[in-house]
Coordinates of C-alpha atoms in Angstrom, one line a residue:
S1 CA -2.3 -9.4 11.0
L2 CA -4.0 -10.8 14.2
L3 CA -6.6 -13.6 14.4
A4 CA -8.3 -13.9 17.6
V5 CA -10.4 -16.6 18.4
Y6 CA -13.0 -16.6 21.4
A7 CA -14.4 -19.9 22.6
W8 CA -17.1 -20.5 25.3
T9 CA -18.0 -23.8 26.9
G10 CA -21.4 -24.4 28.5
K11 CA -24.8 -22.5 28.1
V12 CA -24.1 -19.0 26.8
N13 CA -27.4 -16.9 26.4
G14 CA -27.6 -14.1 24.0
K15 CA -26.0 -13.4 20.7
F16 CA -22.2 -13.9 19.9
W17 CA -20.3 -10.9 18.7
F18 CA -16.9 -10.8 16.9
C19 CA -15.0 -8.1 19.0
D20 CA -14.1 -5.0 16.8
C21 CA -12.5 -2.7 19.3
S22 CA -11.3 -0.3 16.7
V23 CA -15.0 0.9 16.3
G24 CA -14.9 2.6 19.8
D25 CA -11.3 3.7 19.8
K26 CA -12.5 7.4 19.4
Y27 CA -14.6 7.0 22.8
A28 CA -12.2 4.6 24.7
S29 CA -9.8 7.2 25.6
S30 CA -12.4 9.7 27.3
I31 CA -14.7 6.9 29.0
N32 CA -12.8 7.1 32.4
A33 CA -13.0 11.1 32.4
I34 CA -16.5 11.9 31.2
G35 CA -17.4 15.5 32.1
S36 CA -21.0 15.4 30.8
P37 CA -22.7 12.1 30.4
E38 CA -25.3 13.7 28.3
G39 CA -22.8 15.2 25.9
Y40 CA -20.7 11.9 25.8
Y41 CA -23.5 9.7 25.0
D42 CA -25.3 12.3 22.7
A43 CA -22.2 12.0 20.8
M44 CA -22.0 8.3 20.7
A45 CA -25.5 7.6 20.1
R46 CA -25.4 7.2 16.1
E47 CA -22.8 4.3 16.7
Y48 CA -23.5 3.3 20.2
E49 CA -24.5 -0.4 19.7
A50 CA -21.6 -1.1 17.3
V51 CA -19.1 0.6 19.9
V52 CA -20.3 -1.3 22.8
R53 CA -20.6 -4.6 21.0
G54 CA -17.1 -4.1 19.7
W55 CA -16.0 -4.0 23.2
G56 CA -17.5 -7.4 23.9
Y57 CA -20.5 -5.7 25.9
R58 CA -23.5 -8.0 26.5
M59 CA -24.6 -6.7 30.0
P60 CA -28.2 -6.1 28.7
E61 CA -28.7 -9.7 28.2
A62 CA -27.0 -10.9 31.5
A63 CA -29.3 -8.3 33.3
A64 CA -32.3 -9.5 31.5
D65 CA -31.2 -13.1 32.2
A66 CA -30.7 -12.4 35.9
L67 CA -34.3 -10.7 36.1
E68 CA -35.9 -13.6 34.6
T69 CA -34.0 -16.3 36.4
Q70 CA -33.5 -14.7 39.7
T71 CA -37.1 -13.3 40.5
D72 CA -40.8 -14.4 40.4
L73 CA -41.5 -12.1 37.6
T74 CA -41.2 -14.6 34.9
S75 CA -44.6 -16.1 35.2
M76 CA -46.1 -12.6 34.9
A77 CA -43.6 -11.1 32.6
S78 CA -46.1 -9.4 30.2
A79 CA -47.9 -7.7 33.0
S80 CA -44.8 -6.7 35.2
A81 CA -43.9 -3.1 35.0
V82 CA -40.1 -2.5 34.7
L83 CA -38.1 0.5 34.8
D84 CA -34.9 0.6 32.8
L85 CA -32.8 3.4 34.3
G86 CA -30.0 4.8 32.0
C87 CA -31.8 3.0 29.2
G88 CA -29.6 4.4 26.4
D89 CA -30.4 3.3 22.9
G90 CA -32.6 0.4 24.2
L91 CA -30.4 -2.7 24.4
V92 CA -31.8 -3.5 27.8
G93 CA -35.4 -3.0 26.7
E94 CA -34.7 -5.1 23.6
A95 CA -33.5 -7.9 25.8
L96 CA -36.3 -7.7 28.2
Q97 CA -38.8 -7.8 25.3
T98 CA -37.4 -11.0 24.0
R99 CA -38.2 -12.6 27.2
G100 CA -41.6 -11.6 27.3
F101 CA -41.7 -8.3 29.4
E102 CA -44.1 -6.0 27.6
S103 CA -44.5 -2.9 30.2
V104 CA -40.9 -1.6 30.2
V105 CA -40.3 2.2 30.7
G106 CA -36.9 3.7 29.8
A107 CA -35.3 6.6 31.3
D108 CA -32.0 8.3 30.1
I109 CA -30.2 11.7 30.1
S110 CA -29.3 11.7 26.4
S111 CA -31.7 12.9 24.1
E112 CA -30.0 11.3 21.1
M113 CA -30.0 7.9 22.7
L114 CA -33.6 8.3 23.5
V115 CA -34.5 8.6 20.0
K116 CA -32.6 5.3 19.1
A117 CA -34.5 3.5 22.1
R118 CA -38.0 4.8 20.7
L119 CA -37.2 3.5 17.2
R120 CA -36.4 -0.2 18.7
G121 CA -40.2 -0.2 19.9
C122 CA -39.4 -2.3 23.1
Y123 CA -40.5 0.5 25.6
R124 CA -44.0 1.5 26.4
A125 CA -42.5 5.0 27.1
V126 CA -39.2 6.6 27.3
H127 CA -38.5 9.8 29.6
K128 CA -35.5 12.2 29.4
V129 CA -34.3 12.1 33.0
D130 CA -31.3 13.2 34.9
L131 CA -31.0 10.0 37.3
S132 CA -29.0 12.1 39.8
Q133 CA -32.4 14.0 40.5
K134 CA -35.7 12.8 41.9
L135 CA -37.6 10.3 39.4
P136 CA -40.7 11.6 37.8
F137 CA -42.5 8.3 38.6
G138 CA -45.1 7.8 41.5
D139 CA -44.3 5.9 44.6
D140 CA -44.6 2.1 44.2
T141 CA -44.9 2.2 40.3
F142 CA -42.5 -0.6 39.2
D143 CA -42.3 -4.4 39.9
A144 CA -38.6 -4.1 38.9
L145 CA -35.9 -1.6 38.2
L146 CA -32.8 -2.2 36.3
C147 CA -29.7 0.1 35.9
V148 CA -27.2 -1.3 33.6
G149 CA -23.9 0.6 33.1
T150 CA -25.1 3.8 34.4
T151 CA -24.4 3.9 38.2
T152 CA -20.9 5.0 37.5
Y153 CA -22.1 8.4 37.2
L154 CA -24.4 8.5 40.3
E155 CA -24.0 9.0 43.9
P156 CA -25.5 6.2 46.2
K157 CA -28.0 8.4 47.5
V158 CA -30.0 8.1 44.3
L159 CA -31.0 4.5 45.6
T160 CA -33.4 6.0 48.2
D161 CA -35.5 7.6 45.3
W162 CA -35.2 4.2 43.3
L163 CA -36.7 2.4 46.3
R164 CA -39.6 4.9 46.2
V165 CA -40.7 4.1 42.8
L166 CA -40.1 0.4 43.3
R167 CA -43.3 -1.6 44.6
P168 CA -42.7 -3.5 48.0
G169 CA -41.0 -6.8 47.2
G170 CA -39.8 -5.7 43.9
A171 CA -36.5 -6.4 42.2
L172 CA -33.7 -4.1 42.1

């Protein structure tokens, strides 16, 4: 048997998770060769959080911390419009909600993940969106835009459209 102990020093925001990598074994072998992100994440949706937490994933909390500490949005978090691109099952939205962000919109290609995101109750709205296409939002709509764990599937040219929906001076 194997006993693994993780120790951190200093300030660690978020939750602590014990790593159970076996939860994600059936997804790990194909993660570097995903043919269809929509199909891959639809299939994983039911157990997504357990899988990624088992892999030690805490980027939702790290991204929310960065938005909170590196921008001027904290003082008006409840009124700031935030777009969570590739929102998946809502982990980033939940992390933002705990930091006072109330006007968060989620967008993802996976219908099954969007069902989970809606159930978390942390989004003002969720939309089924292919992030490689033009976003279905108006110009200068959002104060901040987050995209956590999704850019692997996208071409850099999408940034032009992301900047279109971001208000001048917004955080990307």
